[in-house]
Coordinates of C-alpha atoms in Angstrom, one line a residue:
M120 CA -5.4 -33.8 21.8
T121 CA -9.1 -33.1 21.9
A122 CA -10.6 -31.8 25.1
L123 CA -12.7 -33.9 27.4
E124 CA -16.4 -34.1 27.0
P125 CA -18.4 -32.7 30.0
R126 CA -19.1 -36.2 31.4
D127 CA -15.4 -37.0 31.6
A128 CA -14.2 -33.6 32.8
E129 CA -12.7 -33.2 36.3
V130 CA -15.1 -31.7 38.8
T131 CA -13.5 -29.2 41.2
P132 CA -15.1 -28.6 44.7
L133 CA -16.0 -25.0 45.6
P134 CA -15.1 -23.6 49.0
D135 CA -18.6 -24.3 50.3
G136 CA -18.4 -27.9 49.3
R137 CA -20.5 -27.7 46.2
A138 CA -19.2 -29.2 42.9
E139 CA -18.1 -26.6 40.4
A140 CA -19.6 -27.1 36.9
P141 CA -17.0 -28.5 34.5
A142 CA -15.4 -26.2 32.0
A143 CA -16.9 -26.1 28.5
P144 CA -15.0 -28.3 26.1
D145 CA -12.3 -26.9 23.9
D146 CA -10.8 -28.1 20.7
G147 CA -7.4 -26.7 20.2
Q148 CA -7.0 -28.4 16.8
G149 CA -10.1 -27.1 15.0
G150 CA -11.8 -24.4 16.9
I151 CA -15.6 -24.3 16.5
L152 CA -15.4 -26.7 13.5
G153 CA -13.1 -29.2 15.3
R154 CA -14.1 -32.8 15.8
S155 CA -15.9 -32.2 19.1
H156 CA -17.8 -29.2 18.0
R157 CA -18.5 -29.6 14.3
A158 CA -22.0 -31.0 14.4
L159 CA -23.1 -28.7 17.1
S160 CA -21.7 -25.6 15.3
V161 CA -23.2 -26.4 12.0
G162 CA -26.5 -27.3 13.6
I163 CA -26.9 -24.1 15.7
V164 CA -25.6 -21.8 13.0
S165 CA -28.2 -23.3 10.6
V166 CA -30.9 -22.5 13.1
V167 CA -29.7 -18.9 13.1
V168 CA -29.7 -18.8 9.3
L169 CA -33.3 -19.9 9.3
I170 CA -34.2 -17.2 11.8
A171 CA -32.4 -14.6 9.8
F172 CA -34.0 -15.7 6.6
E173 CA -37.5 -15.5 8.2
A174 CA -36.8 -12.0 9.6
T175 CA -35.6 -10.6 6.3
A176 CA -38.2 -12.4 4.1
V177 CA -41.4 -12.1 6.0
G178 CA -41.4 -8.4 6.0
T179 CA -41.5 -8.4 2.2
A180 CA -44.6 -10.6 2.1
M181 CA -46.4 -9.0 5.0
P182 CA -48.1 -6.1 3.1
I183 CA -49.6 -8.5 0.5
A184 CA -50.7 -10.9 3.3
A185 CA -52.4 -8.1 5.2
R186 CA -54.2 -6.8 2.1
E187 CA -55.5 -10.2 1.0
L188 CA -56.7 -10.9 4.6
H189 CA -58.4 -7.5 4.8
G190 CA -56.2 -6.6 7.8
I191 CA -54.5 -3.4 6.9
P192 CA -55.8 -1.6 10.0
L193 CA -54.2 -4.5 12.1
Y194 CA -51.0 -4.4 10.1
A195 CA -48.7 -3.1 13.0
F196 CA -49.9 -5.9 15.3
A197 CA -48.5 -8.5 13.0
F198 CA -45.1 -7.2 14.0
S199 CA -45.8 -6.3 17.6
A200 CA -47.3 -9.6 18.4
Y201 CA -44.0 -11.3 17.6
F202 CA -42.0 -9.0 19.8
T203 CA -44.3 -8.9 22.8
T204 CA -44.6 -12.7 23.1
S205 CA -40.9 -13.2 22.5
L206 CA -40.2 -10.9 25.5
F207 CA -42.2 -13.3 27.8
A208 CA -40.6 -16.4 26.2
M209 CA -37.1 -15.1 26.8
V210 CA -37.6 -15.0 30.6
L211 CA -39.3 -18.5 30.6
S212 CA -36.4 -19.9 28.4
G213 CA -33.8 -18.5 30.8
Q214 CA -35.3 -20.1 33.8
W215 CA -36.0 -23.3 31.9
A216 CA -32.5 -23.6 30.6
D217 CA -30.9 -22.8 34.0
R218 CA -33.1 -25.5 35.6
D219 CA -33.0 -28.3 33.1
G220 CA -30.5 -27.3 30.4
P221 CA -31.1 -25.7 27.0
L222 CA -32.1 -28.8 25.1
R223 CA -35.9 -28.8 25.9
P224 CA -36.5 -25.0 25.5
L225 CA -34.6 -25.1 22.2
A226 CA -36.5 -28.0 20.8
T227 CA -39.8 -26.5 22.1
G228 CA -38.9 -23.1 20.6
I229 CA -38.1 -24.4 17.2
S230 CA -41.3 -26.4 17.1
A231 CA -43.3 -23.4 18.2
F232 CA -41.5 -21.2 15.6
G233 CA -42.4 -23.6 12.8
A234 CA -46.0 -24.0 14.1
G235 CA -46.5 -20.2 14.1
L236 CA -45.2 -19.9 10.5
L237 CA -47.6 -22.6 9.4
L238 CA -50.5 -21.0 11.3
S239 CA -49.8 -17.6 9.7
G240 CA -49.3 -19.2 6.3
T241 CA -52.6 -21.0 6.3
A242 CA -54.7 -18.2 8.0
S243 CA -58.0 -17.3 6.6
A244 CA -58.4 -14.1 8.6
M245 CA -56.1 -11.4 9.9
W246 CA -56.6 -12.3 13.6
L247 CA -55.5 -15.9 12.9
F248 CA -52.5 -14.5 11.1
I249 CA -51.6 -12.4 14.2
I250 CA -52.0 -15.4 16.5
G251 CA -49.6 -17.3 14.3
R252 CA -47.1 -14.4 14.6
A253 CA -47.5 -14.5 18.4
V254 CA -46.9 -18.2 18.5
Q255 CA -43.8 -17.7 16.3
G256 CA -42.6 -15.0 18.8
L257 CA -42.9 -17.5 21.7
G258 CA -40.7 -19.9 19.7
G259 CA -38.2 -17.2 18.7
G260 CA -37.8 -16.1 22.4
L261 CA -37.3 -19.6 23.6
V262 CA -34.7 -20.3 20.9
I263 CA -32.5 -17.3 21.1
V264 CA -31.9 -17.6 24.9
A265 CA -31.4 -21.3 24.8
L266 CA -28.8 -20.8 22.1
Y267 CA -26.8 -18.5 24.3
V268 CA -26.9 -21.1 27.1
V269 CA -25.7 -23.7 24.7
V270 CA -22.7 -21.5 23.8
S271 CA -21.9 -20.9 27.5
R272 CA -22.1 -24.7 28.2
A273 CA -20.5 -26.2 25.1
Y274 CA -17.8 -23.7 24.1
S275 CA -14.8 -22.6 26.1
E276 CA -14.2 -18.9 26.7
R277 CA -11.6 -19.0 23.9
L278 CA -14.1 -20.3 21.4
R279 CA -17.1 -18.1 22.2
P280 CA -16.0 -15.0 20.1
S281 CA -15.7 -17.3 17.1
I282 CA -19.2 -18.9 17.4
M283 CA -20.7 -15.4 18.0
A284 CA -19.0 -14.3 14.8
A285 CA -20.5 -17.2 13.0
F286 CA -23.9 -16.2 14.3
A287 CA -23.4 -12.8 12.8
A288 CA -22.1 -14.1 9.5
S289 CA -25.2 -16.2 9.3
W290 CA -27.2 -13.0 8.6
V291 CA -25.1 -12.1 5.5
V292 CA -26.7 -14.2 2.8
P293 CA -30.3 -14.0 4.2
S294 CA -30.1 -10.2 4.4
V295 CA -29.3 -10.0 0.7
V296 CA -31.2 -13.0 -0.7
G297 CA -34.2 -13.0 1.8
P298 CA -36.1 -9.9 0.4
L299 CA -35.4 -10.9 -3.2
A300 CA -36.4 -14.5 -2.8
S301 CA -39.5 -13.5 -0.8
G302 CA -40.5 -11.0 -3.4
A303 CA -40.2 -13.7 -6.2
V304 CA -42.1 -16.3 -4.2
T305 CA -44.8 -13.9 -3.3
E306 CA -45.2 -12.7 -6.9
H307 CA -45.1 -16.2 -8.6
L308 CA -46.4 -18.6 -5.9
G309 CA -48.2 -16.4 -3.4
W310 CA -47.3 -15.0 0.0
R311 CA -48.4 -18.1 1.9
W312 CA -45.4 -20.1 0.6
V313 CA -43.0 -17.7 2.3
F314 CA -44.4 -18.8 5.6
I315 CA -45.2 -22.4 4.8
G316 CA -41.8 -23.1 3.1
I317 CA -39.5 -22.3 6.0
P318 CA -40.7 -25.0 8.6
A319 CA -39.6 -27.7 6.2
L320 CA -36.0 -26.5 6.4
V321 CA -36.0 -27.0 10.2
V322 CA -35.4 -30.7 9.9
F323 CA -31.7 -30.5 9.0
P324 CA -30.5 -28.3 11.9
L325 CA -32.6 -30.3 14.3
A326 CA -31.0 -33.5 13.2
L327 CA -27.5 -32.0 13.7
A328 CA -27.9 -29.9 16.7
L329 CA -30.1 -31.7 19.1
P330 CA -28.0 -34.9 19.5
A331 CA -24.9 -32.7 19.9
I332 CA -26.6 -30.5 22.5
R333 CA -27.8 -33.6 24.4
R334 CA -24.2 -34.9 24.5
M335 CA -22.4 -31.6 25.3
A336 CA -24.8 -29.2 27.1
S337 CA -27.9 -31.0 28.5
G338 CA -29.0 -31.1 32.1
P339 CA -28.5 -28.5 34.8
A340 CA -25.2 -26.6 35.1
D341 CA -24.5 -28.3 38.5
P342 CA -26.1 -31.8 38.7
S343 CA -25.2 -32.1 42.4
V344 CA -27.6 -29.2 43.4
P345 CA -31.3 -29.9 43.4
P346 CA -33.1 -28.1 40.5
R347 CA -34.5 -24.7 41.4
P348 CA -38.3 -24.3 40.9
F349 CA -39.5 -21.8 38.4
D350 CA -39.6 -18.2 39.8
G351 CA -43.3 -17.3 39.6
R352 CA -42.6 -13.7 40.3
R353 CA -40.2 -13.4 37.3
I354 CA -42.8 -15.1 35.1
R355 CA -45.4 -12.6 36.2
L356 CA -43.0 -9.7 35.5
A357 CA -42.2 -11.2 32.1
L358 CA -46.0 -11.2 31.3
G359 CA -46.1 -7.6 32.5
I360 CA -43.3 -6.5 30.3
S361 CA -44.9 -8.1 27.2
V362 CA -48.3 -6.5 27.8
G363 CA -46.8 -3.2 28.8
A364 CA -44.7 -3.1 25.7
G365 CA -47.7 -3.9 23.5
L366 CA -49.8 -1.1 25.2
L367 CA -47.0 1.5 24.6
Q368 CA -46.7 0.5 21.0
Y369 CA -50.4 0.8 20.5
A370 CA -50.4 4.2 22.2
G371 CA -47.6 5.4 20.0
Q372 CA -49.5 4.5 16.8
E373 CA -52.8 6.1 17.9
L374 CA -52.1 9.8 18.4
R375 CA -55.3 10.7 20.3
W376 CA -56.0 11.9 23.8
L377 CA -57.5 8.5 24.6
S378 CA -54.1 7.0 23.8
V379 CA -52.9 8.4 27.2
I380 CA -54.8 5.6 28.9
P381 CA -52.9 2.6 27.3
A382 CA -49.7 4.6 27.6
V383 CA -50.1 5.1 31.3
A384 CA -51.1 1.4 31.8
G385 CA -48.2 0.2 29.7
T386 CA -45.8 2.3 31.7
A387 CA -47.2 1.1 35.0
L388 CA -46.6 -2.5 33.9
L389 CA -43.2 -1.9 32.3
V390 CA -41.4 -0.1 35.0
P391 CA -41.6 -2.7 37.8
A392 CA -41.0 -5.5 35.3
V393 CA -37.9 -3.9 33.9
L394 CA -36.5 -3.2 37.4
G395 CA -37.2 -6.8 38.3
L396 CA -36.0 -8.6 35.2
L397 CA -32.8 -6.7 34.3
P398 CA -29.7 -6.8 36.5
R399 CA -29.8 -4.4 39.3
G400 CA -28.3 -1.1 38.3
T401 CA -28.9 -1.5 34.5
C402 CA -30.9 1.8 34.2
R403 CA -28.1 3.6 36.1
A404 CA -25.3 2.1 33.9
V405 CA -23.6 0.5 36.9
R406 CA -20.2 -0.8 35.8
G407 CA -19.9 -4.4 34.7
L408 CA -22.8 -6.7 33.8
P409 CA -25.6 -4.0 34.1
S410 CA -23.8 -1.8 31.6
V411 CA -23.3 -4.7 29.2
V412 CA -27.0 -5.3 29.2
L413 CA -27.9 -1.6 28.9
L414 CA -25.5 -1.2 25.9
R415 CA -27.1 -4.1 24.1
G416 CA -30.5 -2.4 24.4
I417 CA -29.2 1.0 23.3
A418 CA -27.2 -0.4 20.3
A419 CA -30.1 -2.6 19.1
G420 CA -32.9 0.0 19.6
S421 CA -31.2 3.0 18.1
F422 CA -29.9 1.2 15.1
I423 CA -33.1 -0.8 14.3
A424 CA -35.4 2.2 14.8
A425 CA -33.3 4.2 12.4
E426 CA -32.9 1.5 9.8
S427 CA -36.7 0.9 9.7
F428 CA -37.2 4.3 8.2
V429 CA -34.3 4.3 5.7
P430 CA -36.0 2.6 2.8
L431 CA -39.1 4.7 3.2
M432 CA -37.0 7.9 3.2
L433 CA -35.2 6.8 0.0
V434 CA -38.5 6.0 -1.8
T435 CA -40.4 9.1 -0.8
Q436 CA -37.7 11.7 -0.6
R437 CA -35.2 10.6 -3.3
G438 CA -37.5 8.7 -5.7
L439 CA -35.9 5.2 -5.5
S440 CA -37.9 2.1 -6.2
P441 CA -38.6 -0.1 -3.2
T442 CA -36.2 -2.8 -4.5
M443 CA -33.4 -0.3 -5.0
A444 CA -34.0 1.3 -1.6
G445 CA -33.8 -2.2 0.0
L446 CA -30.6 -3.1 -1.9
S447 CA -28.9 0.1 -0.8
L448 CA -28.7 -1.5 2.7
A449 CA -27.6 -4.9 1.5
V450 CA -23.9 -4.2 2.0
G451 CA -24.6 -4.0 5.7
G452 CA -24.9 -7.8 6.1
A453 CA -21.3 -8.2 4.9
T454 CA -19.8 -5.4 7.0
W455 CA -21.8 -6.6 10.1
A456 CA -20.1 -10.0 9.7
L457 CA -16.8 -8.3 9.2
G458 CA -17.2 -6.4 12.5
S459 CA -18.1 -9.5 14.3
Y460 CA -15.1 -11.2 12.8
V461 CA -12.8 -8.4 14.0
Q462 CA -14.0 -8.6 17.6
A463 CA -13.3 -12.3 17.6
R464 CA -9.5 -11.9 16.9
P465 CA -7.6 -13.1 20.1
R466 CA -5.1 -10.3 19.9
L467 CA -7.9 -7.7 20.2
E468 CA -9.3 -9.2 23.3
P469 CA -7.6 -6.7 25.7
Y470 CA -9.2 -3.8 23.7
R471 CA -12.7 -5.2 23.5
Q472 CA -14.2 -2.4 25.5
W473 CA -12.8 0.3 23.2
L474 CA -13.9 -1.7 20.1
M475 CA -17.4 -1.4 21.5
V476 CA -17.0 2.4 22.2
G477 CA -15.8 2.8 18.6
G478 CA -18.6 0.7 17.3
M479 CA -21.2 2.9 18.9
V480 CA -19.6 6.0 17.5
A481 CA -19.7 4.4 14.1
V482 CA -23.4 3.8 14.5
A483 CA -24.1 7.4 15.5
V484 CA -22.0 8.7 12.5
A485 CA -23.9 6.4 10.1
I486 CA -27.3 7.5 11.3
V487 CA -26.4 11.2 11.0
T488 CA -24.8 10.7 7.6
A489 CA -27.8 8.8 6.3
T490 CA -30.0 11.8 7.3
S491 CA -27.9 14.0 5.0
V492 CA -29.6 12.6 1.9
L493 CA -32.7 14.6 2.8
I494 CA -30.6 17.4 1.2
A495 CA -31.1 17.0 -2.6
A496 CA -27.4 17.8 -3.4
V497 CA -26.2 14.8 -1.4
P498 CA -25.8 11.6 -3.6
V499 CA -28.0 8.7 -2.7
W500 CA -25.1 6.2 -2.6
I501 CA -23.9 7.9 0.6
V502 CA -26.6 5.9 2.5
G503 CA -25.1 2.6 1.4
V504 CA -21.6 3.7 2.5
A505 CA -22.9 5.1 5.8
W506 CA -24.9 2.0 6.6
G507 CA -22.0 -0.2 5.8
V508 CA -20.0 1.7 8.5
G509 CA -22.8 1.5 10.9
C510 CA -23.3 -2.3 10.4
F511 CA -19.6 -2.8 10.9
G512 CA -19.9 -1.1 14.3
M513 CA -23.0 -3.1 15.2
G514 CA -21.2 -6.3 14.4
M515 CA -18.4 -5.4 16.9
V516 CA -20.9 -4.3 19.6
L517 CA -23.5 -7.0 19.6
A518 CA -21.1 -9.9 19.3
S519 CA -19.0 -8.4 22.1
T520 CA -22.0 -7.8 24.4
S521 CA -22.7 -11.5 24.1
V522 CA -19.2 -12.5 24.8
L523 CA -18.9 -10.2 27.8
L524 CA -22.2 -11.4 29.2
L525 CA -21.2 -15.0 29.2
K526 CA -17.8 -14.1 30.7
L527 CA -19.4 -12.2 33.5
S528 CA -22.1 -14.9 34.3
A529 CA -21.8 -17.9 36.5
P530 CA -22.8 -21.2 34.7
E531 CA -26.0 -21.4 36.7
E532 CA -26.9 -17.8 35.8
A533 CA -26.2 -17.9 32.1
G534 CA -29.8 -18.5 31.2
A535 CA -31.2 -15.7 33.3
N536 CA -28.6 -13.2 32.2
S537 CA -28.9 -14.2 28.5
A538 CA -32.6 -13.6 28.9
A539 CA -32.0 -10.2 30.4
L540 CA -29.7 -9.4 27.4
Q541 CA -32.4 -10.3 24.9
I542 CA -35.1 -8.5 26.9
A543 CA -33.0 -5.3 26.7
D544 CA -32.6 -5.9 22.9
G545 CA -36.3 -6.6 22.2
L546 CA -37.8 -4.0 24.6
S547 CA -35.6 -1.2 23.2
N548 CA -36.7 -2.1 19.7
V549 CA -40.3 -1.8 20.7
L550 CA -39.9 1.4 22.7
L551 CA -37.6 3.3 20.4
L552 CA -39.7 2.3 17.3
A553 CA -42.8 3.5 19.1
A554 CA -41.1 6.8 20.0
G555 CA -39.7 7.3 16.5
G556 CA -43.0 6.4 14.9
A557 CA -44.9 8.9 17.1
A558 CA -42.5 11.7 16.2
F559 CA -42.7 10.7 12.6
A560 CA -46.5 10.8 12.6
A561 CA -46.6 14.1 14.6
L562 CA -44.5 15.9 11.9
G563 CA -46.4 14.7 8.9
G564 CA -45.4 11.2 8.5
G565 CA -48.9 10.1 7.6
A566 CA -48.7 12.2 4.4
V567 CA -45.2 10.8 3.7
G568 CA -46.7 7.3 4.0
A569 CA -49.4 8.2 1.5
A570 CA -46.8 9.7 -0.9
H571 CA -44.8 6.6 -1.2
V572 CA -47.6 4.7 -2.9
A573 CA -46.5 6.4 -6.0
V574 CA -42.8 5.5 -6.5
G575 CA -40.8 8.6 -7.0
A576 CA -43.2 11.0 -5.4
S577 CA -41.8 13.5 -3.1
G578 CA -43.0 13.2 0.5
S579 CA -42.0 16.8 1.2
H580 CA -41.7 16.1 4.9
P581 CA -38.0 15.8 5.6
G582 CA -38.5 17.0 9.1
A583 CA -40.5 13.9 9.9
F584 CA -37.5 11.7 9.0
A585 CA -35.0 14.0 10.8
A586 CA -37.2 13.7 13.9
V587 CA -36.5 9.9 13.9
F588 CA -32.8 9.8 12.8
L589 CA -31.2 12.6 14.9
P590 CA -32.6 11.4 18.3
M591 CA -31.5 7.9 17.5
A592 CA -28.0 9.1 16.7
A593 CA -28.0 10.9 20.1
V594 CA -29.0 7.6 21.7
A595 CA -26.2 5.8 20.0
L596 CA -23.7 8.4 21.3
A597 CA -25.0 7.7 24.8
G598 CA -24.2 4.1 24.1
A599 CA -20.6 5.1 23.5
W600 CA -20.4 6.5 27.0
V601 CA -22.0 3.4 28.5
G602 CA -19.3 1.4 26.6
T603 CA -16.7 3.0 28.9
R604 CA -18.4 1.4 31.9
L605 CA -18.3 -2.3 30.9
R606 CA -15.5 -3.2 33.2
A607 CA -15.4 -2.9 37.0
R608 CA -12.9 -0.5 38.4
D609 CA -10.7 -3.3 39.6
A610 CA -10.8 -5.2 36.3

């Protein structure tokens, strides 16, 4: 027997007289691909596939685009523009989804994401290209939070680990095919088609997902309660966190005394914004939801900051071609999906906290092991094995943080808490990348970057890479400790 749709579900009164939001529908016969969830699952997973393909493909085309647009000095801002605007959009999406349901922010976000790609793909100057990336970031921030609210509304607690595992699996093919396809398109058709081609693929997931979302997850969580107005204070804090993150990233790239000014200004904007937007106690690793959000940031930031430097290390220190350096990490997509699949097994649910602790230890070990290839006697294939282990750990950790966050959130708070989770993710990426980049440059990274122009040249600055990897491994180990604090003492 299939579960009832939300409009047919029984509404239970709360002790104060308010109506409790109906439980998310379940489908005991087919799981996330059962009759009541099939169109929704295929639609939203297709959206994630497109986001994953864009993330893995655009980076390959970016250097050619910047060169043709005479924008190499502004190259870093093509990346930071996406992250900074997405941080703001995440907060807006959380409030919008809690107030009106996830349908409108999701549709608006997908539209903005496609519009940003088109703007970048048709740009005639670098500043227009960067504006396109900023518009794309707004769309991406709206979409990712709205998707989490869809999961909290439309899937029962039993089904959520499975849909999160499907999200993770959606990155497998794009992580392998994306860079290769992007390179071929850039070489034979031009870099613009990497950006222009993706929006055309949005029609299929929209046609599947939006009607299903309208049926299963539209409207406020509790229709009997008047919709809450947008929180202007949180919107202002979101703007502060975006601008502050951008200033800090700029200061980390420009190692001059004058860089102190944007660094101080960025910190002054970030600190109150972080304290106001993340759950109280996040920075102190208070047990429960605050530690879940903190762990998400630690895991994402430490891993991505390290991974960003792995291909450059393999090219400059071990003489690999850029293609081979990228392919050495390709196995990670499959092991990431495997880790997410493992955490979704029902019999492992009682051990979820310890799966996450083990996952963070695996990440730390992977980063340290990857650093060992700076020693000439260590075979290069060690990096592929190590990164496969690290991605397996990340698959368990990131999917589990999403599951725990929804479990610990009331229906009317799912949007705001999902936004906090994504803010911790995005902000830690910006901050740890800025810190790693500053350390890299201070220890000769500029010379390394010049050396990699000639494939096979030795950068002869292994200390610059070690200054990135070893601190990130320490951050990952700190995440293992935070993983012991995910449950309240009475849980």
